[in-house]
GROMACS .gro file of C-alpha atoms in nm:
model
  475
    1MET     CA    1   4.995   7.943   1.657
    2HIS     CA    2   5.082   7.915   1.333
    3LEU     CA    3   5.356   8.086   1.123
    4TYR     CA    4   5.430   8.150   0.824
    5SER     CA    5   5.784   8.319   0.646
    6LEU     CA    6   5.849   8.427   0.304
    7THR     CA    7   6.127   8.589   0.116
    8LEU     CA    8   6.073   8.900  -0.022
    9GLN     CA    9   6.231   8.796  -0.364
   10LYS     CA   10   6.389   8.392  -0.400
   11ALA     CA   11   6.635   8.263  -0.509
   12THR     CA   12   6.740   8.246  -0.817
   13CYS     CA   13   7.013   7.862  -0.811
   14ILE     CA   14   6.822   7.659  -0.965
   15THR     CA   15   6.947   7.245  -0.822
   16LYS     CA   16   6.714   6.986  -1.006
   17ALA     CA   17   6.557   7.074  -1.303
   18VAL     CA   18   6.302   6.731  -1.421
   19GLN     CA   19   6.065   6.773  -1.792
   20GLY     CA   20   5.765   6.574  -1.820
   21SER     CA   21   5.417   6.609  -1.914
   22PHE     CA   22   5.247   6.750  -1.557
   23ALA     CA   23   4.961   6.879  -1.703
   24GLY     CA   24   4.840   6.552  -1.829
   25THR     CA   25   4.814   6.771  -2.248
   26LYS     CA   26   5.133   6.701  -2.540
   27GLN     CA   27   5.277   7.000  -2.379
   28GLN     CA   28   5.635   6.965  -2.184
   29GLU     CA   29   5.701   7.140  -1.827
   30ILE     CA   30   6.014   7.201  -1.680
   31VAL     CA   31   5.983   7.135  -1.299
   32VAL     CA   32   6.230   7.325  -1.139
   33SER     CA   33   6.401   7.305  -0.678
   34ARG     CA   34   6.521   7.586  -0.618
   35GLY     CA   35   6.626   7.450  -0.271
   36LYS     CA   36   6.309   7.518  -0.098
   37ILE     CA   37   6.083   7.716  -0.340
   38LEU     CA   38   5.940   7.425  -0.629
   39GLU     CA   39   5.822   7.569  -0.949
   40ILE     CA   40   5.682   7.544  -1.272
   41LEU     CA   41   5.820   7.594  -1.557
   42ARG     CA   42   5.610   7.623  -1.960
   43PRO     CA   43   5.872   7.697  -2.262
   44ASP     CA   44   5.625   7.871  -2.504
   45PRO     CA   45   5.730   7.682  -2.850
   46ASN     CA   46   5.652   7.984  -3.028
   47THR     CA   47   5.835   8.192  -2.865
   48GLY     CA   48   6.081   8.033  -2.731
   49LYS     CA   49   5.957   8.251  -2.399
   50LEU     CA   50   6.013   8.070  -2.012
   51HIS     CA   51   5.622   8.111  -1.812
   52SER     CA   52   5.648   7.988  -1.458
   53LEU     CA   53   5.318   7.891  -1.403
   54THR     CA   54   5.333   7.820  -0.992
   55SER     CA   55   5.591   7.781  -0.706
   56ILE     CA   56   5.611   7.650  -0.357
   57GLU     CA   57   5.786   7.773  -0.094
   58VAL     CA   58   5.805   7.382   0.031
   59PHE     CA   59   5.998   7.452   0.398
   60GLY     CA   60   6.199   7.238   0.379
   61LEU     CA   61   6.552   7.185   0.157
   62ILE     CA   62   6.425   6.972  -0.106
   63ARG     CA   63   6.786   6.690  -0.230
   64SER     CA   64   6.664   6.516  -0.518
   65LEU     CA   65   6.323   6.524  -0.782
   66ILE     CA   66   6.221   6.269  -1.052
   67PRO     CA   67   5.904   6.252  -1.287
   68PHE     CA   68   5.750   5.947  -1.373
   69ARG     CA   69   5.436   5.769  -1.566
   70LEU     CA   70   5.190   5.496  -1.486
   71THR     CA   71   5.186   5.287  -1.768
   72GLY     CA   72   4.924   5.400  -1.941
   73SER     CA   73   4.871   5.719  -1.868
   74THR     CA   74   4.918   6.032  -1.980
   75LYS     CA   75   5.060   6.245  -1.697
   76ASP     CA   76   5.389   6.252  -1.550
   77TYR     CA   77   5.407   6.306  -1.153
   78ILE     CA   78   5.663   6.373  -0.904
   79VAL     CA   79   5.840   6.232  -0.650
   80ALA     CA   80   6.076   6.485  -0.436
   81GLY     CA   81   6.343   6.352  -0.160
   82SER     CA   82   6.453   6.650   0.166
   83ASP     CA   83   6.510   6.687   0.460
   84SER     CA   84   6.209   6.607   0.597
   85GLY     CA   85   6.271   6.194   0.609
   86ARG     CA   86   5.989   6.158   0.399
   87ILE     CA   87   5.847   6.063   0.061
   88VAL     CA   88   5.634   6.228  -0.132
   89ILE     CA   89   5.501   6.208  -0.460
   90LEU     CA   90   5.325   6.580  -0.577
   91GLU     CA   91   5.032   6.547  -0.879
   92TYR     CA   92   5.047   6.878  -1.059
   93ASN     CA   93   4.660   7.008  -1.099
   94ALA     CA   94   4.623   7.307  -1.413
   95ALA     CA   95   4.258   7.401  -1.255
   96LYS     CA   96   4.415   7.470  -1.012
   97ASN     CA   97   4.768   7.635  -1.055
   98ALA     CA   98   4.885   7.437  -0.771
   99PHE     CA   99   5.086   7.138  -0.642
  100GLU     CA  100   4.847   6.844  -0.504
  101LYS     CA  101   5.034   6.628  -0.296
  102VAL     CA  102   4.943   6.257  -0.383
  103HIS     CA  103   5.068   6.043  -0.052
  104GLN     CA  104   5.402   6.141   0.154
  105GLU     CA  105   5.570   5.820   0.321
  106THR     CA  106   5.786   5.888   0.633
  107PHE     CA  107   6.022   5.649   0.705
  108GLY     CA  108   6.317   5.786   0.897
  109LYS     CA  109   6.426   6.132   1.116
  110SER     CA  110   6.342   6.461   0.950
  111GLY     CA  111   6.774   6.601   0.845
  112CYS     CA  112   6.990   6.577   0.584
  113ARG     CA  113   7.160   6.306   0.768
  114ARG     CA  114   7.411   6.004   0.630
  115ILE     CA  115   7.246   5.704   0.647
  116VAL     CA  116   6.844   5.846   0.634
  117PRO     CA  117   6.738   5.788   0.269
  118GLY     CA  118   6.643   6.099   0.008
  119GLU     CA  119   6.986   6.201  -0.153
  120TYR     CA  120   6.888   5.958  -0.416
  121LEU     CA  121   6.633   5.857  -0.576
  122GLY     CA  122   6.575   5.633  -0.958
  123VAL     CA  123   6.259   5.501  -1.091
  124ASP     CA  124   6.150   5.251  -1.266
  125PRO     CA  125   6.014   5.359  -1.604
  126LYS     CA  126   5.719   5.174  -1.677
  127GLY     CA  127   5.668   5.313  -1.373
  128ARG     CA  128   5.578   5.023  -1.134
  129ALA     CA  129   5.845   5.109  -0.843
  130VAL     CA  130   6.086   5.451  -0.649
  131MET     CA  131   6.395   5.294  -0.447
  132ILE     CA  132   6.524   5.615  -0.231
  133GLY     CA  133   6.874   5.579  -0.132
  134ALA     CA  134   7.093   5.764   0.143
  135ILE     CA  135   7.459   5.822   0.103
  136GLU     CA  136   7.484   5.521   0.362
  137LYS     CA  137   7.304   5.217   0.431
  138GLN     CA  138   6.959   5.266   0.345
  139LYS     CA  139   6.834   5.210   0.064
  140LEU     CA  140   6.408   5.159   0.052
  141VAL     CA  141   6.168   5.038  -0.256
  142TYR     CA  142   5.833   5.204  -0.280
  143ILE     CA  143   5.587   4.947  -0.512
  144LEU     CA  144   5.299   5.245  -0.753
  145ASN     CA  145   5.043   5.065  -0.842
  146ARG     CA  146   4.628   5.198  -0.918
  147ASP     CA  147   4.382   5.090  -0.745
  148ALA     CA  148   4.025   5.026  -0.768
  149SER     CA  149   3.925   5.412  -0.900
  150ALA     CA  150   4.250   5.463  -1.126
  151ARG     CA  151   4.406   5.707  -0.853
  152LEU     CA  152   4.793   5.614  -0.695
  153THR     CA  153   4.840   5.322  -0.418
  154ILE     CA  154   5.216   5.365  -0.304
  155SER     CA  155   5.318   5.069  -0.141
  156SER     CA  156   5.507   5.020   0.189
  157PRO     CA  157   5.871   5.062   0.204
  158LEU     CA  158   6.045   4.787   0.128
  159GLU     CA  159   6.428   4.745   0.283
  160ALA     CA  160   6.703   4.723  -0.035
  161HIS     CA  161   6.997   4.816   0.311
  162LYS     CA  162   7.393   4.738   0.287
  163ALA     CA  163   7.640   4.787   0.612
  164HIS     CA  164   8.004   4.975   0.544
  165THR     CA  165   7.875   5.085   0.214
  166LEU     CA  166   7.834   5.455   0.050
  167VAL     CA  167   7.630   5.465  -0.243
  168TYR     CA  168   7.792   5.742  -0.506
  169HIS     CA  169   7.467   5.750  -0.740
  170LEU     CA  170   7.125   5.513  -0.865
  171VAL     CA  171   6.937   5.456  -1.161
  172GLY     CA  172   6.672   5.241  -1.290
  173VAL     CA  173   6.690   5.010  -1.565
  174ASP     CA  174   6.472   4.948  -1.817
  175VAL     CA  175   6.369   4.652  -1.859
  176GLY     CA  176   6.027   4.570  -1.968
  177PHE     CA  177   5.762   4.464  -1.779
  178ASP     CA  178   6.009   4.168  -1.623
  179ASN     CA  179   6.042   4.271  -1.233
  180PRO     CA  180   6.151   4.651  -1.156
  181MET     CA  181   6.533   4.667  -1.208
  182PHE     CA  182   6.795   4.948  -0.981
  183ALA     CA  183   7.153   4.985  -1.032
  184CYS     CA  184   7.417   5.192  -0.770
  185LEU     CA  185   7.795   5.280  -0.778
  186GLU     CA  186   7.811   5.184  -0.457
  187LEU     CA  187   8.195   5.142  -0.273
  188ASP     CA  188   8.209   4.901   0.047
  189TYR     CA  189   8.437   5.072   0.337
  190GLU     CA  190   8.402   4.771   0.604
  191GLU     CA  191   8.738   4.604   0.512
  192ALA     CA  192   8.975   5.050   0.474
  193ASP     CA  193   8.732   5.103   0.837
  194SER     CA  194   8.897   4.839   1.025
  195ASP     CA  195   9.308   4.857   0.853
  196PRO     CA  196   9.470   5.117   1.084
  197THR     CA  197   9.778   5.077   0.862
  198GLY     CA  198   9.507   5.230   0.537
  199GLU     CA  199   9.606   5.011   0.234
  200ALA     CA  200   9.306   4.880   0.203
  201ALA     CA  201   9.149   5.180   0.164
  202THR     CA  202   9.353   5.219  -0.139
  203VAL     CA  203   9.298   4.921  -0.309
  204ALA     CA  204   8.888   4.951  -0.261
  205GLN     CA  205   8.733   4.943  -0.542
  206GLN     CA  206   8.392   5.042  -0.661
  207MET     CA  207   8.063   4.824  -0.753
  208LEU     CA  208   7.894   4.821  -0.965
  209THR     CA  209   7.529   4.648  -0.787
  210PHE     CA  210   7.172   4.525  -0.974
  211TYR     CA  211   6.944   4.523  -0.751
  212GLU     CA  212   6.631   4.329  -0.850
  213LEU     CA  213   6.225   4.404  -0.733
  214ASP     CA  214   6.009   4.009  -0.685
  215LEU     CA  215   5.590   4.133  -0.749
  216GLY     CA  216   5.581   3.797  -0.730
  217LEU     CA  217   5.723   3.759  -0.381
  218ASN     CA  218   5.713   4.035  -0.261
  219HIS     CA  219   6.121   4.178  -0.180
  220VAL     CA  220   6.429   4.275  -0.292
  221VAL     CA  221   6.771   4.110  -0.362
  222ARG     CA  222   7.066   4.238  -0.527
  223LYS     CA  223   7.101   4.032  -0.867
  224TYR     CA  224   7.464   4.120  -0.938
  225SER     CA  225   7.721   4.341  -0.870
  226GLU     CA  226   8.091   4.335  -1.040
  227PRO     CA  227   8.415   4.564  -0.953
  228LEU     CA  228   8.436   4.875  -1.167
  229GLU     CA  229   8.822   4.924  -1.318
  230ASP     CA  230   8.767   5.331  -1.320
  231THR     CA  231   8.688   5.554  -1.063
  232ALA     CA  232   8.248   5.641  -1.140
  233ASN     CA  233   7.965   5.931  -1.051
  234LEU     CA  234   7.678   5.933  -1.309
  235LEU     CA  235   7.460   5.648  -1.435
  236VAL     CA  236   7.348   5.674  -1.718
  237GLY     CA  237   7.019   5.471  -1.827
  238VAL     CA  238   6.949   5.274  -2.177
  239PRO     CA  239   6.624   5.266  -2.315
  240GLY     CA  240   6.503   4.899  -2.281
  241GLY     CA  241   6.250   4.614  -2.332
  242ASN     CA  242   6.095   4.741  -2.749
  243ASP     CA  243   6.359   5.066  -2.757
  244GLY     CA  244   6.682   4.991  -2.688
  245PRO     CA  245   6.890   4.743  -2.582
  246SER     CA  246   6.876   4.825  -2.215
  247GLY     CA  247   7.207   4.844  -1.959
  248VAL     CA  248   7.396   5.117  -1.827
  249LEU     CA  249   7.621   5.344  -2.004
  250VAL     CA  250   7.864   5.413  -1.683
  251CYS     CA  251   8.027   5.773  -1.635
  252CYS     CA  252   8.381   5.697  -1.496
  253GLU     CA  253   8.752   5.903  -1.452
  254ASN     CA  254   8.850   5.975  -1.867
  255TYR     CA  255   8.645   5.707  -1.998
  256LEU     CA  256   8.240   5.597  -2.061
  257VAL     CA  257   8.101   5.248  -1.990
  258TYR     CA  258   7.845   5.044  -2.080
  259LYS     CA  259   7.682   4.761  -1.909
  260ASN     CA  260   7.455   4.490  -1.946
  261PHE     CA  261   7.384   4.143  -1.780
  262GLY     CA  262   7.429   3.773  -2.010
  263ASP     CA  263   7.670   3.797  -2.317
  264GLN     CA  264   7.691   4.161  -2.355
  265PRO     CA  265   8.113   4.251  -2.334
  266ASP     CA  266   8.144   4.578  -2.138
  267LEU     CA  267   8.187   4.917  -2.407
  268ARG     CA  268   8.460   5.132  -2.347
  269CYS     CA  269   8.498   5.448  -2.492
  270PRO     CA  270   8.746   5.742  -2.405
  271ILE     CA  271   8.597   6.065  -2.328
  272PRO     CA  272   8.796   6.313  -2.627
  273ARG     CA  273   8.964   6.602  -2.482
  274ARG     CA  274   8.993   6.932  -2.654
  275LYS     CA  275   9.310   7.002  -2.837
  276HIS     CA  276   9.544   7.246  -2.695
  277ASP     CA  277   9.358   7.190  -2.386
  278LEU     CA  278   9.567   7.536  -2.185
  279ASP     CA  279   9.470   7.318  -1.852
  280ASP     CA  280   9.594   7.110  -1.700
  281ALA     CA  281   9.683   6.864  -1.964
  282GLU     CA  282   9.700   6.512  -1.621
  283ARG     CA  283   9.388   6.632  -1.568
  284SER     CA  284   9.161   6.377  -1.548
  285MET     CA  285   8.797   6.422  -1.732
  286LEU     CA  286   8.426   6.379  -1.596
  287PHE     CA  287   8.087   6.376  -1.704
  288VAL     CA  288   7.890   6.593  -1.444
  289CYS     CA  289   7.482   6.674  -1.625
  290THR     CA  290   7.338   6.411  -1.850
  291ALA     CA  291   7.018   6.421  -2.022
  292THR     CA  292   6.877   6.138  -2.210
  293HIS     CA  293   6.645   6.216  -2.538
  294LYS     CA  294   6.431   5.903  -2.627
  295THR     CA  295   6.172   5.965  -2.941
  296LYS     CA  296   5.976   5.584  -3.074
  297HIS     CA  297   6.196   5.501  -3.291
  298MET     CA  298   6.526   5.669  -3.218
  299PHE     CA  299   6.725   5.744  -2.846
  300PHE     CA  300   7.071   5.926  -2.766
  301PHE     CA  301   7.275   6.090  -2.451
  302LEU     CA  302   7.316   6.433  -2.408
  303LEU     CA  303   7.682   6.436  -2.204
  304GLN     CA  304   7.888   6.787  -2.052
  305THR     CA  305   8.260   6.778  -1.871
  306GLU     CA  306   8.330   6.947  -1.615
  307GLN     CA  307   8.487   7.196  -1.893
  308GLY     CA  308   8.088   7.225  -2.002
  309ASP     CA  309   8.191   7.085  -2.379
  310ILE     CA  310   7.838   6.793  -2.465
  311PHE     CA  311   7.896   6.554  -2.681
  312LYS     CA  312   7.653   6.387  -2.804
  313VAL     CA  313   7.619   5.972  -2.696
  314THR     CA  314   7.470   5.717  -2.993
  315LEU     CA  315   7.488   5.275  -2.925
  316GLU     CA  316   7.503   5.099  -3.238
  317SER     CA  317   7.318   4.743  -3.154
  318ASP     CA  318   7.303   4.454  -3.322
  319ASP     CA  319   6.990   4.169  -3.220
  320ASP     CA  320   7.004   4.355  -2.836
  321THR     CA  321   7.359   4.285  -2.808
  322VAL     CA  322   7.593   4.688  -2.831
  323THR     CA  323   7.822   4.666  -3.039
  324GLU     CA  324   7.991   4.977  -3.058
  325ILE     CA  325   7.991   5.367  -2.852
  326ARG     CA  326   7.984   5.637  -3.103
  327ILE     CA  327   8.055   6.019  -2.858
  328LYS     CA  328   8.032   6.328  -3.080
  329TYR     CA  329   8.146   6.677  -3.035
  330PHE     CA  330   7.837   6.838  -3.013
  331ASP     CA  331   7.835   7.288  -2.832
  332THR     CA  332   7.995   7.422  -2.560
  333VAL     CA  333   7.769   7.596  -2.268
  334PRO     CA  334   7.827   7.687  -1.952
  335VAL     CA  335   7.832   7.426  -1.753
  336ALA     CA  336   7.535   7.243  -1.550
  337ALA     CA  337   7.351   7.204  -1.290
  338SER     CA  338   7.058   6.923  -1.478
  339MET     CA  339   6.967   6.911  -1.903
  340CYS     CA  340   6.634   6.877  -1.990
  341VAL     CA  341   6.583   6.780  -2.347
  342LEU     CA  342   6.214   6.860  -2.421
  343LYS     CA  343   6.016   6.729  -2.753
  344THR     CA  344   5.967   7.028  -2.882
  345GLY     CA  345   6.280   7.078  -3.011
  346PHE     CA  346   6.445   7.216  -2.713
  347LEU     CA  347   6.718   7.227  -2.400
  348PHE     CA  348   6.738   7.360  -2.047
  349CYS     CA  349   7.020   7.473  -1.935
  350ALA     CA  350   6.963   7.520  -1.475
  351SER     CA  351   7.423   7.685  -1.503
  352GLU     CA  352   7.608   7.559  -1.176
  353PHE     CA  353   7.712   7.936  -1.160
  354GLY     CA  354   7.534   8.204  -1.378
  355ASN     CA  355   7.305   8.265  -1.573
  356HIS     CA  356   7.058   7.980  -1.645
  357ALA     CA  357   6.988   7.907  -2.053
  358LEU     CA  358   6.654   7.806  -2.286
  359TYR     CA  359   6.839   7.670  -2.598
  360GLN     CA  360   6.684   7.532  -2.958
  361ILE     CA  361   6.789   7.246  -3.096
  362ALA     CA  362   6.852   7.393  -3.455
  363HIS     CA  363   7.087   7.083  -3.538
  364LEU     CA  364   7.096   6.676  -3.382
  365GLY     CA  365   7.506   6.748  -3.593
  366ASP     CA  366   7.463   6.416  -3.753
  367ASP     CA  367   7.543   6.644  -4.124
  368ASP     CA  368   7.839   6.855  -4.004
  369THR     CA  369   8.227   6.785  -4.075
  370GLU     CA  370   8.251   6.706  -3.660
  371PRO     CA  371   8.449   6.358  -3.673
  372GLU     CA  372   8.261   6.117  -3.487
  373PHE     CA  373   8.478   5.842  -3.203
  374SER     CA  374   8.384   5.534  -3.160
  375SER     CA  375   8.479   5.281  -2.954
  376ALA     CA  376   8.570   5.000  -3.212
  377MET     CA  377   8.809   5.289  -3.252
  378PRO     CA  378   9.167   5.120  -3.177
  379LEU     CA  379   9.394   5.307  -2.914
  380GLU     CA  380   9.621   5.242  -2.597
  381GLU     CA  381   9.570   5.212  -2.312
  382GLY     CA  382   9.603   5.537  -2.150
  383GLU     CA  383   9.507   5.687  -2.424
  384THR     CA  384   9.223   5.972  -2.647
  385PHE     CA  385   9.080   6.139  -2.887
  386PHE     CA  386   9.093   6.519  -2.933
  387PHE     CA  387   8.823   6.803  -3.025
  388SER     CA  388   8.817   7.142  -3.078
  389PRO     CA  389   8.652   7.413  -2.960
  390ARG     CA  390   8.362   7.641  -3.112
  391PRO     CA  391   8.121   7.903  -3.065
  392LEU     CA  392   7.730   7.703  -3.069
  393LYS     CA  393   7.597   7.540  -3.406
  394ASN     CA  394   7.403   7.332  -3.365
  395LEU     CA  395   7.239   7.590  -3.001
  396VAL     CA  396   7.056   7.885  -3.045
  397GLN     CA  397   7.013   8.080  -2.705
  398VAL     CA  398   6.664   8.185  -2.749
  399ASP     CA  399   6.541   8.249  -2.369
  400GLU     CA  400   6.752   8.336  -2.020
  401MET     CA  401   6.658   8.361  -1.640
  402GLU     CA  402   6.868   8.548  -1.386
  403ASN     CA  403   7.056   8.404  -1.182
  404LEU     CA  404   7.250   8.532  -0.878
  405SER     CA  405   7.510   8.208  -0.754
  406PRO     CA  406   7.683   8.241  -0.643
  407ILE     CA  407   7.774   8.580  -0.457
  408MET     CA  408   8.101   8.497  -0.424
  409ALA     CA  409   8.015   8.921  -0.235
  410CYS     CA  410   7.833   9.210  -0.135
  411GLN     CA  411   7.830   9.569  -0.076
  412ILE     CA  412   7.579   9.827   0.080
  413ALA     CA  413   7.629  10.181  -0.010
  414ASP     CA  414   7.430  10.444  -0.123
  415LEU     CA  415   7.647  10.512  -0.531
  416ALA     CA  416   7.397  10.599  -0.755
  417ASN     CA  417   7.293  10.857  -0.478
  418GLU     CA  418   6.942  10.855  -0.473
  419ASP     CA  419   6.853  10.839  -0.102
  420THR     CA  420   6.805  10.466  -0.056
  421PRO     CA  421   7.157  10.227  -0.086
  422GLN     CA  422   7.200  10.013  -0.335
  423LEU     CA  423   7.306   9.572  -0.300
  424TYR     CA  424   7.674   9.551  -0.508
  425LEU     CA  425   7.674   9.190  -0.609
  426ALA     CA  426   7.965   9.009  -0.703
  427CYS     CA  427   7.842   8.709  -0.907
  428GLY     CA  428   7.946   8.408  -1.122
  429ARG     CA  429   8.292   8.247  -1.086
  430GLY     CA  430   8.582   8.283  -1.423
  431PRO     CA  431   8.510   8.466  -1.698
  432ARG     CA  432   8.150   8.533  -1.641
  433SER     CA  433   8.151   8.725  -1.330
  434THR     CA  434   7.930   8.981  -1.342
  435LEU     CA  435   7.845   9.231  -1.099
  436ARG     CA  436   7.553   9.362  -1.062
  437VAL     CA  437   7.323   9.637  -0.846
  438LEU     CA  438   6.970   9.562  -0.707
  439ARG     CA  439   6.749   9.809  -0.523
  440HIS     CA  440   6.429   9.813  -0.344
  441GLY     CA  441   6.096   9.829  -0.478
  442LEU     CA  442   6.028   9.637  -0.778
  443GLU     CA  443   5.943   9.792  -1.183
  444VAL     CA  444   5.775   9.942  -1.314
  445THR     CA  445   5.640   9.760  -1.684
  446GLU     CA  446   5.448   9.945  -1.872
  447MET     CA  447   5.207   9.754  -2.148
  448ALA     CA  448   4.983  10.022  -2.293
  449VAL     CA  449   5.068  10.393  -2.421
  450SER     CA  450   4.792  10.587  -2.598
  451GLU     CA  451   4.806  10.918  -2.699
  452LEU     CA  452   4.526  11.200  -2.558
  453PRO     CA  453   4.387  11.464  -2.757
  454GLY     CA  454   4.357  11.685  -2.518
  455ASN     CA  455   4.539  11.768  -2.185
  456PRO     CA  456   4.363  11.612  -1.918
  457ASN     CA  457   4.342  11.736  -1.616
  458ALA     CA  458   4.200  11.402  -1.440
  459VAL     CA  459   4.186  10.993  -1.477
  460TRP     CA  460   3.886  10.840  -1.371
  461THR     CA  461   3.897  10.358  -1.430
  462VAL     CA  462   3.536  10.278  -1.526
  463LYS     CA  463   3.317   9.967  -1.469
  464THR     CA  464   3.144   9.828  -1.835
  465ASN     CA  465   2.866   9.708  -1.612
  466THR     CA  466   2.772   9.736  -1.231
  467SER     CA  467   2.796   9.374  -1.252
  468ASP     CA  468   3.189   9.299  -1.348
  469PRO     CA  469   3.494   9.219  -1.114
  470SER     CA  470   3.708   9.443  -1.268
  471MET     CA  471   3.738   9.762  -1.458
  472ARG     CA  472   3.820   9.805  -1.771
  473LYS     CA  473   3.790  10.186  -1.859
  474MET     CA  474   3.938  10.497  -1.784
  475GLU     CA  475   3.836  10.908  -1.852
   0.00000   0.00000   0.00000
């Protein structure tokens, strides 16, 4: 017996979104996770409208998504972490318009457990390895390669576990073709767990730890670890090899910090605040969402704060040594769960609350009068920069996707006297809250209108030829 369950209306909330060339063409697509639904979207470069290519019910909870591309390939694969206790690699088949499962490796129990990997994913930018991590203790690394038939292969898992350790985030570090490396934000709670006074918990420090996969010896080592001065929540990989200086940006409380190996000194830049902010002036600032755009000649980052302000971040370097972090106010949009910058100049924002939006990047913000802040500007400890928010200037909204999440209240009543009750929903948060009315049934779309010469009393559909699979004419 096989049980099958589908809802009449799929979820509208997007928890994860990644971009890539999943069809193998030069055009980029966006893969979004809607809880238990995986969907692929393609923006029309001419009209800017988002079109859904296909969606699939996975009958599980998708916890993490990340794309990767093998060296020399033109197609991106998708790695998914879920509550199934498995790592799954998917490929989009454009001919069948469907996702195909390339690999599925089991490593733990099912369910969202804190020590079973699936919450975090990091991939080597050259597509040679992927790390999947749990909230606590366990991290596994899989080596990705090709066989003689150019098919994707995956190795047995290599362990990178560390007991009594909480993981806040992990990311792949771009080191060119050196041994693949991953950076993790960790917190060791062993001493705090055994201290009944609670003093050890107050002085516990987060650690930035780098894990290296030795391809020759086929094992993972903890190469380097250092404590962080400020509490951090996000890591952003910096392009490396021939494309940039490598390293990571650490998004800390009130600060953005650049870190790398060797003789590279740490660079700290305060996160700018709004002038005359009505919010709590003592409230700390955090970056909650990031997107990276890289071309052959340049790269930049878009980082969004809890208030929705997006900042464009660039790095100034001299002989692979970063000398300065530059940060500039870009625009303000609703707080996003994920942001994707496409090569066609679109920015997709999967909003945490309210409708999702697709923006056209009209300007990169290089030539405007907006002040640019730098880590080289002298500031006293605790001081920061200030900026004035404004309406959209660099972004132009071109499309919008409905999103009911979060539904704060619901009432069922026939207030429109339609004999069938309607659903009245209070959705959203703050100034973007909406009252929405849901009705049973599907909308009818008017495709064409044609004037008739007389007063018809019947309509038939006929085939042009008897061998045609569908009716083409009306009489």
